[in-house]
Each structure stands twice: as structure tokens, then as C-alpha cells.
Coordinates of C-alpha atoms and ligand atoms in Angstrom, one line a residue:
M1 CA 29.0 -8.8 -8.2
T2 CA 28.1 -5.2 -7.8
D3 CA 29.3 -3.9 -4.5
T4 CA 26.1 -2.3 -3.4
N5 CA 27.0 -2.8 0.2
R6 CA 29.4 0.1 0.1
F7 CA 26.2 2.3 0.4
F8 CA 25.3 0.4 3.6
P9 CA 28.6 -0.1 5.3
K10 CA 27.3 -1.3 8.6
I11 CA 25.2 -4.0 7.2
K12 CA 26.3 -7.6 7.1
T13 CA 25.7 -9.2 3.8
S14 CA 22.9 -11.8 4.1
A15 CA 22.6 -14.7 1.8
F16 CA 19.3 -13.6 0.4
W17 CA 20.5 -10.1 -0.6
Q18 CA 23.5 -11.8 -2.3
H19 CA 21.2 -14.1 -4.1
A20 CA 19.0 -11.3 -5.4
N21 CA 22.2 -9.5 -6.6
H22 CA 23.5 -12.7 -8.1
Y23 CA 20.4 -13.2 -10.2
F24 CA 20.5 -9.5 -11.3
D25 CA 24.2 -9.4 -12.1
R26 CA 24.2 -12.7 -14.0
V27 CA 21.6 -11.4 -16.4
Y28 CA 22.8 -7.8 -16.6
Q29 CA 26.3 -8.9 -17.7
T30 CA 24.8 -10.7 -20.7
M31 CA 22.6 -7.8 -21.8
K32 CA 25.3 -5.5 -23.1
L33 CA 23.9 -2.5 -21.3
D34 CA 25.9 0.4 -20.1
E35 CA 27.9 -0.7 -17.1
L36 CA 27.4 2.8 -15.5
W37 CA 23.8 2.0 -14.8
R38 CA 24.5 -1.3 -13.1
P39 CA 25.0 0.1 -9.5
V40 CA 22.1 2.5 -10.0
L41 CA 19.7 -0.4 -10.8
A42 CA 21.2 -2.7 -8.1
S43 CA 20.9 -0.2 -5.2
P44 CA 17.8 0.8 -3.3
R45 CA 16.8 4.4 -3.7
R46 CA 15.8 4.7 -0.1
V47 CA 16.0 2.7 3.1
V48 CA 14.0 3.7 6.1
S49 CA 14.5 2.0 9.5
V50 CA 12.2 2.8 12.4
S51 CA 11.8 1.6 16.0
C52 CA 8.2 1.4 17.1
P53 CA 7.5 1.5 20.9
I54 CA 4.2 -0.3 21.6
R55 CA 2.2 -0.6 24.8
M56 CA 1.6 -4.4 25.2
D57 CA -1.5 -5.8 26.8
D58 CA 0.3 -6.4 30.0
G59 CA 1.2 -2.8 30.4
K60 CA 4.9 -3.1 29.4
I61 CA 6.4 -1.3 26.5
Q62 CA 8.1 -3.3 23.8
V63 CA 10.1 -1.7 20.9
F64 CA 9.8 -3.3 17.5
T65 CA 12.0 -2.7 14.5
G66 CA 10.5 -1.9 11.1
Y67 CA 11.9 -1.2 7.7
R68 CA 10.6 0.2 4.4
V69 CA 13.0 -0.2 1.4
Q70 CA 12.2 1.6 -1.9
H71 CA 14.3 0.0 -4.5
N72 CA 13.5 1.7 -7.8
N73 CA 10.8 4.1 -9.1
A74 CA 11.9 4.6 -12.7
L75 CA 8.6 3.1 -13.9
G76 CA 6.2 4.7 -11.4
P77 CA 5.5 5.0 -7.6
F78 CA 7.1 2.4 -5.3
K79 CA 4.8 -0.6 -4.6
G80 CA 5.2 -3.7 -2.6
G81 CA 4.1 -5.8 0.4
L82 CA 4.5 -5.5 4.2
R83 CA 5.8 -8.5 6.0
Y84 CA 5.4 -9.4 9.7
D85 CA 7.8 -12.1 10.7
M86 CA 10.6 -12.9 13.2
S87 CA 13.0 -13.5 10.4
V88 CA 12.6 -10.0 8.9
N89 CA 15.9 -8.1 8.6
L90 CA 17.1 -5.2 6.6
E91 CA 18.9 -7.1 3.9
E92 CA 15.9 -9.5 3.4
V93 CA 13.7 -6.4 2.9
M94 CA 16.3 -5.0 0.5
A95 CA 16.3 -8.2 -1.5
L96 CA 12.5 -8.4 -1.6
A97 CA 12.2 -4.8 -2.7
M98 CA 14.6 -5.5 -5.6
L99 CA 12.6 -8.6 -6.7
Q100 CA 9.5 -6.4 -6.5
T101 CA 11.0 -4.0 -9.0
W102 CA 11.7 -6.7 -11.5
K103 CA 8.2 -8.3 -10.9
N104 CA 6.3 -5.1 -11.4
A105 CA 8.3 -4.3 -14.6
L106 CA 7.9 -7.8 -16.0
V107 CA 4.1 -7.8 -15.9
G108 CA 4.0 -4.2 -17.2
L109 CA 2.6 -2.4 -14.1
P110 CA 3.3 1.4 -13.8
F111 CA 5.1 0.9 -10.5
G112 CA 8.6 0.6 -9.1
G113 CA 9.4 -1.9 -6.4
A114 CA 9.4 -1.6 -2.6
K115 CA 9.0 -3.8 0.5
G116 CA 8.3 -3.3 4.2
G117 CA 8.9 -5.5 7.2
V118 CA 8.5 -5.5 10.9
V119 CA 10.4 -7.9 13.1
C120 CA 7.6 -9.5 15.2
D121 CA 5.7 -12.8 15.6
P122 CA 2.2 -11.8 14.5
K123 CA 0.8 -15.1 15.9
T124 CA 1.8 -14.1 19.4
L125 CA 0.5 -10.5 19.2
S126 CA -3.1 -9.8 20.4
P127 CA -5.3 -8.0 17.8
G128 CA -4.9 -4.8 19.9
E129 CA -1.1 -5.1 19.9
K130 CA -1.0 -5.8 16.2
E131 CA -3.2 -2.8 15.5
R132 CA -1.1 -0.5 17.7
L133 CA 2.1 -1.8 16.0
T134 CA 0.7 -1.3 12.5
R135 CA -0.5 2.2 13.3
R136 CA 2.8 3.2 14.9
Y137 CA 4.9 1.7 12.1
I138 CA 2.8 3.4 9.4
S139 CA 2.9 6.8 11.2
Q140 CA 6.7 6.5 11.4
I141 CA 7.2 5.8 7.7
M142 CA 4.4 8.2 6.7
P143 CA 6.7 10.7 5.0
V144 CA 7.7 8.2 2.3
L145 CA 4.2 6.7 1.7
G146 CA 1.3 7.9 -0.4
P147 CA -0.8 6.9 -3.5
D148 CA 1.7 8.6 -5.8
Q149 CA 4.8 7.7 -3.7
D150 CA 4.7 4.2 -2.2
I151 CA 1.8 1.9 -1.8
P152 CA 2.0 -1.0 0.7
A153 CA 0.0 -4.3 0.5
P154 CA -0.1 -7.7 2.3
D155 CA 2.8 -10.1 2.4
V156 CA 3.8 -12.9 4.8
G157 CA 2.1 -12.4 8.2
T158 CA -0.2 -9.5 7.2
D159 CA -3.7 -9.5 5.8
A160 CA -6.7 -7.4 4.8
Q161 CA -7.3 -6.4 8.5
V162 CA -3.7 -5.0 8.7
M163 CA -4.3 -3.1 5.5
A164 CA -7.5 -1.6 6.9
W165 CA -5.4 -0.2 9.8
V166 CA -2.9 1.1 7.3
L167 CA -5.7 2.8 5.4
D168 CA -7.2 4.3 8.5
T169 CA -3.9 5.5 9.9
Y170 CA -2.8 7.1 6.6
S171 CA -6.3 8.7 6.1
M172 CA -6.4 10.1 9.6
M173 CA -3.0 11.6 9.3
V174 CA -3.7 13.4 5.9
G175 CA -7.2 14.3 7.1
H176 CA -9.2 12.6 4.3
Q177 CA -9.8 9.1 3.1
E178 CA -7.1 8.0 0.6
L179 CA -8.2 4.7 -1.0
G180 CA -5.1 4.6 -3.2
A181 CA -2.7 4.7 -0.3
V182 CA -2.8 0.9 0.3
T183 CA -4.0 -2.2 -1.5
G184 CA -5.2 -5.6 -0.2
K185 CA -7.8 -3.8 1.9
P186 CA -11.0 -5.6 3.0
V187 CA -13.7 -5.6 0.3
P188 CA -16.1 -3.5 2.5
L189 CA -13.4 -0.8 2.7
R190 CA -13.1 -0.8 -1.1
G191 CA -10.5 -3.5 -1.4
S192 CA -10.7 -5.2 -4.8
V193 CA -12.8 -8.4 -5.1
G194 CA -10.5 -11.2 -6.1
R195 CA -7.4 -9.7 -4.4
E196 CA -7.1 -12.3 -1.7
E197 CA -6.8 -15.3 -4.1
A198 CA -4.9 -13.3 -6.8
T199 CA -1.4 -14.6 -6.2
G200 CA -2.7 -18.2 -6.3
R201 CA -4.7 -17.5 -9.4
G202 CA -1.7 -16.0 -11.1
V203 CA 0.4 -19.1 -10.2
M204 CA -2.4 -21.3 -11.7
C205 CA -2.5 -19.2 -14.9
V206 CA 1.3 -19.4 -15.4
L207 CA 1.5 -23.1 -14.8
R208 CA -1.4 -23.7 -17.2
K209 CA 0.3 -21.7 -19.9
F210 CA 3.6 -23.5 -19.3
L211 CA 2.0 -27.0 -19.4
A212 CA 0.3 -26.0 -22.7
T213 CA 3.7 -25.5 -24.3
Q214 CA 4.4 -29.2 -23.4
N215 CA 1.0 -30.2 -24.8
K216 CA -0.2 -31.0 -21.3
A217 CA -3.1 -29.7 -19.1
L218 CA -3.5 -29.2 -15.4
G219 CA -5.5 -32.4 -15.3
D220 CA -2.4 -34.3 -16.3
V221 CA -0.2 -33.3 -13.3
K222 CA 0.4 -34.3 -9.7
V223 CA 1.3 -31.3 -7.6
A224 CA 3.0 -30.8 -4.2
V225 CA 2.6 -27.4 -2.5
Q226 CA 5.0 -26.3 0.2
G227 CA 3.4 -23.6 2.4
F228 CA -0.3 -23.3 3.3
G229 CA -0.8 -19.6 3.9
N230 CA -2.8 -17.4 1.7
V231 CA -0.8 -18.1 -1.4
G232 CA -0.4 -21.9 -0.9
F233 CA -4.0 -22.4 0.0
H234 CA -5.5 -20.6 -3.0
T235 CA -2.9 -22.1 -5.4
A236 CA -3.8 -25.6 -4.2
R237 CA -7.5 -24.9 -4.3
L238 CA -7.5 -23.4 -7.8
L239 CA -5.3 -26.1 -9.2
E240 CA -7.6 -28.8 -7.8
E241 CA -10.6 -26.9 -9.2
R242 CA -9.0 -27.2 -12.6
G243 CA -8.3 -30.9 -12.4
A244 CA -4.8 -31.1 -11.0
T245 CA -4.2 -33.8 -8.3
V246 CA -2.8 -32.1 -5.3
I247 CA -1.0 -35.0 -3.6
A248 CA 1.0 -33.2 -0.9
I249 CA 0.8 -30.0 1.1
S250 CA 2.9 -28.7 4.0
E251 CA 2.9 -25.9 6.5
R252 CA 5.6 -24.8 9.0
N253 CA 5.1 -27.8 11.3
G254 CA 4.8 -30.6 8.7
G255 CA 2.9 -31.9 5.8
I256 CA 0.2 -34.3 4.5
Y257 CA 0.0 -36.7 1.6
C258 CA -2.8 -38.4 -0.3
S259 CA -2.0 -40.2 -3.5
T260 CA -5.5 -39.8 -4.9
G261 CA -5.6 -36.1 -4.2
I262 CA -6.2 -34.0 -1.2
D263 CA -9.5 -32.2 -0.7
T264 CA -7.9 -28.7 -0.5
D265 CA -11.1 -26.9 0.8
A266 CA -11.4 -29.4 3.6
A267 CA -7.7 -29.2 4.4
G268 CA -7.9 -25.4 4.3
Q269 CA -10.8 -25.5 6.8
Y270 CA -9.0 -28.0 9.0
Y271 CA -5.9 -25.8 9.0
R272 CA -7.9 -22.6 9.9
E273 CA -9.6 -24.4 12.8
N274 CA -6.6 -26.3 14.2
G275 CA -3.6 -24.1 13.2
T276 CA -1.9 -27.3 11.9
L277 CA -2.3 -30.0 9.2
D278 CA -1.4 -32.7 11.7
D279 CA -4.0 -35.6 11.7
C280 CA -5.9 -34.0 8.8
P281 CA -8.5 -36.7 8.0
G282 CA -7.9 -38.9 5.0
C283 CA -4.2 -38.0 4.7
E284 CA -0.8 -39.5 5.7
A285 CA 1.7 -37.4 7.6
L286 CA 4.9 -36.2 5.8
T287 CA 7.8 -34.1 7.0
N288 CA 8.4 -30.8 5.2
E289 CA 11.4 -32.3 3.5
E290 CA 9.4 -35.3 2.3
V291 CA 6.9 -32.9 0.7
L292 CA 9.7 -31.2 -1.3
V293 CA 11.2 -34.4 -2.6
C294 CA 8.0 -36.5 -3.0
E295 CA 7.2 -38.1 -6.4
C296 CA 5.2 -35.5 -8.2
D297 CA 5.2 -33.6 -11.5
V298 CA 5.0 -30.0 -10.2
L299 CA 6.5 -28.7 -7.0
I300 CA 5.2 -25.3 -5.8
P301 CA 7.3 -23.6 -3.0
A302 CA 4.8 -21.1 -1.6
A303 CA 6.3 -20.1 1.8
M304 CA 9.6 -18.3 2.3
E305 CA 12.9 -17.6 0.6
N306 CA 15.8 -20.1 0.4
T307 CA 13.6 -23.2 0.9
I308 CA 15.2 -25.1 -2.0
D309 CA 18.9 -25.0 -1.5
E310 CA 21.8 -27.1 -2.9
D311 CA 21.2 -29.8 -0.3
I312 CA 17.6 -30.5 -1.3
A313 CA 17.7 -29.6 -5.0
P314 CA 19.4 -32.9 -6.2
H315 CA 16.6 -34.9 -4.6
I316 CA 13.6 -33.1 -6.2
Q317 CA 11.6 -35.4 -8.4
A318 CA 9.2 -32.9 -10.0
H319 CA 9.9 -31.9 -13.6
T320 CA 8.6 -28.3 -12.9
V321 CA 9.1 -26.0 -10.0
V322 CA 6.8 -23.0 -9.8
E323 CA 8.0 -20.3 -7.4
A324 CA 4.9 -19.0 -5.7
A325 CA 7.0 -17.6 -2.8
N326 CA 9.6 -14.8 -3.3
G327 CA 13.1 -16.2 -3.7
P328 CA 12.4 -19.8 -2.7
V329 CA 15.2 -21.3 -4.9
T330 CA 18.9 -20.3 -4.1
P331 CA 21.2 -19.6 -7.1
R332 CA 23.1 -22.8 -6.6
A333 CA 19.9 -24.9 -6.3
D334 CA 18.7 -23.2 -9.5
E335 CA 21.8 -24.4 -11.3
I336 CA 21.4 -27.9 -10.0
L337 CA 17.7 -28.0 -11.0
R338 CA 18.7 -26.8 -14.5
E339 CA 21.4 -29.4 -14.8
N340 CA 18.8 -32.1 -13.9
G341 CA 16.4 -30.9 -16.5
V342 CA 13.9 -29.4 -14.1
T343 CA 12.1 -26.3 -15.4
V344 CA 11.9 -23.4 -12.9
L345 CA 9.1 -20.8 -13.4
P346 CA 10.6 -17.8 -11.6
D347 CA 8.9 -15.9 -8.8
I348 CA 8.9 -12.5 -10.6
L349 CA 6.6 -14.1 -13.2
S350 CA 4.7 -16.9 -11.3
N351 CA 3.7 -14.9 -8.2
A352 CA 3.0 -11.6 -9.9
G353 CA -0.8 -12.1 -9.7
G354 CA -1.1 -10.5 -6.3
V355 CA 0.5 -7.2 -7.2
T356 CA -1.3 -7.2 -10.5
V357 CA -4.7 -7.2 -8.7
S358 CA -3.2 -4.7 -6.3
Y359 CA -2.7 -2.5 -9.3
F360 CA -6.4 -3.0 -10.3
E361 CA -7.3 -2.1 -6.7
W362 CA -5.2 1.1 -6.8
V363 CA -6.8 2.1 -10.1
Q364 CA -10.3 1.4 -8.7
G365 CA -9.6 3.4 -5.6
L366 CA -8.3 6.4 -7.5
D367 CA -11.3 6.3 -9.9
N368 CA -13.9 5.5 -7.2
Y369 CA -15.3 3.0 -9.7
F370 CA -15.3 -0.6 -8.7
W371 CA -15.1 -3.7 -10.9
D372 CA -16.9 -7.1 -10.6
L373 CA -15.1 -10.3 -9.9
K374 CA -15.3 -11.5 -13.6
R375 CA -13.6 -8.3 -14.8
V376 CA -10.8 -8.7 -12.2
Q377 CA -10.3 -12.4 -13.1
D378 CA -10.4 -11.8 -16.8
E379 CA -7.9 -8.9 -16.7
L380 CA -5.6 -10.8 -14.4
Q381 CA -5.6 -13.7 -16.8
R382 CA -4.8 -11.4 -19.7
V383 CA -1.9 -9.8 -17.8
M384 CA -0.5 -13.1 -16.7
D385 CA -0.9 -14.8 -20.1
R386 CA 0.8 -11.9 -21.9
A387 CA 3.7 -11.9 -19.4
F388 CA 4.1 -15.7 -19.8
D389 CA 4.0 -15.4 -23.6
A390 CA 6.7 -12.7 -23.5
V391 CA 9.0 -14.7 -21.2
N392 CA 8.4 -17.9 -23.3
T393 CA 9.3 -16.1 -26.5
Q394 CA 12.4 -14.5 -25.0
A395 CA 13.5 -17.9 -23.6
D396 CA 13.0 -19.5 -27.1
E397 CA 14.8 -16.7 -28.9
A398 CA 17.7 -16.5 -26.5
D399 CA 17.7 -20.2 -25.9
C400 CA 17.8 -19.7 -22.1
D401 CA 16.0 -20.7 -19.0
Y402 CA 12.8 -18.9 -17.9
R403 CA 14.5 -17.0 -15.0
T404 CA 17.1 -15.5 -17.3
A405 CA 14.4 -14.6 -19.9
A406 CA 12.2 -13.0 -17.2
Y407 CA 15.1 -11.0 -15.7
T408 CA 16.2 -9.9 -19.2
L409 CA 12.8 -8.4 -20.0
A410 CA 12.3 -6.8 -16.6
I411 CA 15.8 -5.3 -16.4
R412 CA 15.6 -4.0 -20.0
R413 CA 12.4 -2.1 -19.1
V414 CA 13.8 -0.6 -15.9
A415 CA 17.1 0.2 -17.5
E416 CA 15.4 1.9 -20.5
A417 CA 13.1 4.0 -18.3
S418 CA 16.1 5.0 -16.1
S419 CA 18.3 6.1 -19.0
L420 CA 15.4 7.9 -20.7
R421 CA 14.8 9.8 -17.5
G422 CA 18.5 10.5 -17.0
L423 CA 20.0 11.5 -13.7
F424 CA 18.8 14.2 -11.4
P425 CA 20.2 16.8 -10.9
Ligands
LIG501 N1 3.5 -9.1 -1.3 C1 3.1 -9.3 -2.6 C2 4.2 -9.7 -3.5 O1 5.2 -10.1 -3.1 C3 2.1 -8.3 -3.2 C4 2.7 -6.9 -3.3 C5 1.6 -5.9 -3.7 O2 0.4 -6.3 -3.9 O3 1.9 -4.7 -3.7 O4 4.2 -9.6 -4.7

């Protein structure tokens, strides 16, 4: 494994950063590329760490830690989400930034990869505290942001409102409105229509394409979705809309099950109103673990990294796992699933719909010309279908799994761009 930690000597190696490097290294070794570029591609270009002192509603000052990691910009400006969660740490953000580089390259976006994170529990912050934290964090990483430099977007724990504060803070600091500085904005602030559901729609497109290779359709499958945030909800809703039977859904505190299919809109409304799926009408209760191992055809982890590890992987009954979250399957679990004949559709392909519509939003903001929903959905489908076809062809030709195929295509593009550009100075 590349020793990228020598660049960050004080950082303890976390499992997730190791996993991201493992997936990269495993494929890089098979690609017969110049070894000299390996550490260049594996290391983040820039790591920014800030402490953000915030006046809390009770008058006290609390200091929050934030990061922005810019992994690689050989293909264009850095681009990637901003996460608010208590589990955020530098190495997690480094891993997510690296995944974002491969994802953006795989679907052919003119972006490099980045990720941001603030260590906080967004559920316990008041709207005022969250706004002050967002503005302070953005102002502190301001020198490395910009529509041509690095463009944030929503991720776990952040939403369109947070992106509105990002837009306003950035625009106030440069003295003019800069629509291209952030994506995932609210639609009245010139966010793109269709951005909110985009990751879920991309997951649906990829699963539909994969099932077609097996002569199956969405109407033929029973699906379990782990995670019921933005991505899990829209994935479940769009799959149900196209005839899939969503038999199980879980959120942080537990899950629900209905063998004839959950009404995902009703479950979504119940979850928004009650903050839990407990006692959701018409459903049985399941634990989080029971949702992962329930008898279904397709399992969709749509929450956090490392959800499917070597302990749970042997018990998974689904024939297909679609990674809607970033990094939900550990490398060891990935091997076990492969040995058991389970197909894994990798995150850098399956969940690329969000950043793809972010790209559309960035283009619209720079052009000041705004698309309708049909155009966004049609173009998203075109991008996702093309990416799936490329990965499927590569997997066939190289006789390999989908993750290896997706990484091969993505790494090849970034490596080619890097070597064409050469080193500066
Ligand atoms: N956070 C999302 C992801 O993991 C979206 C990033 C973006 O839109 O820039 O892909």
C-alpha cells in the first residue's frame, strides 16, 4: 500500500482511509501504469483544517473543527460535498475526497475531487447556530474556494439551506453574487431543479441498467434500503414508482418491514414528522442489522461508510448490493460478497447522480441560463447510462467485478490527465 501517511505524520491511520487506499492500490497495481505517479494520485493536493469559534444561543462560545480536503484537480476544479456529523475526522474527509476524484472522473465531469466536514451534531444545533457555524467555516476556508477552484455541495447532515448560507457568505466576501461557487442551492436561489433527488435517481438508473443485463426489470425485485436521509428516501421512492417492491427501510434508530411493499411516500412523511420510523403504520419493526440481512433481491446501503463489514457480509441474502452511500462496503466484506456471488455496484458509479446534477447546476449558474426538470432528468439519465455501459463493457472485457472496472476507468482518466499535464514546476 502506498505510504501516503508520510505526508501527514501526525495523523493516525483510520480504517476508512486505509480502505480507500486499498481499493485504489489494488486496481493501480493491475493497470501497468508508471509507478512514479502512484503516490501523486493517492495523496491529497491540499488539506485545510480550521477551528471555528461560534457564539451559541446560551451566550457561551464553542469551538468546532472543520476540514476541507482537495484530493486531485487534474481534470478540473475541485468539487465535492460538505458533511456535518459527529463522526467527521480528517482521515474520513481525505478518504471521501479521494472517492470523489474517482467518481467525478468516472462519469466524465470536468472536476477533480474534494470533500469538507465539520465535527458537529447538526440535529442539536439551532438554525441560528448552524448558520453561524456555516458562515464562519466558509469564511475560514474561503482562500481555497471559488467557482474555478473548489465548489462545495450537500452531503450527510447538510442541505439546501446550508448551501444558501455558503452562497451568501461567499458572495458577501467577494462583493458580488457568485452562483457557481456552490451547488445544491435552494431552487429560488438558482439551485438546479432535480438536484435534491438526483443521487437517488442516479441509483435507480444504475440498478435498472444492471438488471437489464440480467434480463430483469425493477418490477421483478424486492429491495431493502438502509438509511432514510435524502439519498435513501429518494432512492426508495423512485424505485417504488418504477415497480420495485421496497420491503424494508431503516434509519439510525431501527427499521421497518412490509412483505407486500412499503408506501415510501407515507413512510417519508411519517419520518419527517416523527424523526423516527418506529411504529410506522402498516409495517413491522426490524433492527438495523435485520434490514441488512433480510431476504431480498437488492440491498441498498444509503447511509454511512463501513456499514457492511466482514461480520455482516456472510449473512447478506441479496444478490445485488448497490452502494448509494460513500464507502459502505469494507474491502474484506467486498471480497466475501464476491466469493458468495453477490454483485456490488460501486459507490463511484451508483451514487454519482448527485454530483452530476451539481455539475448541471454549476453550468447553469455560470451561464445564467436555467434548465427545466425534464432536461435535467434526461441529461442525468444519459450520463448515468453511459457510465454504466462503460463500466459494464470494461467488466466484461477484463472479466472483473464492477468495482475494479469502475476504478480502472476512473484512475486511467486521472492518470492520463496528470501525465499529460506533467509536474509543476
Ligand atoms: N456529496 C455528494 C457526493 O458524495 C455530492 C457532491 C457534489 O454534488 O459536489 O457525491
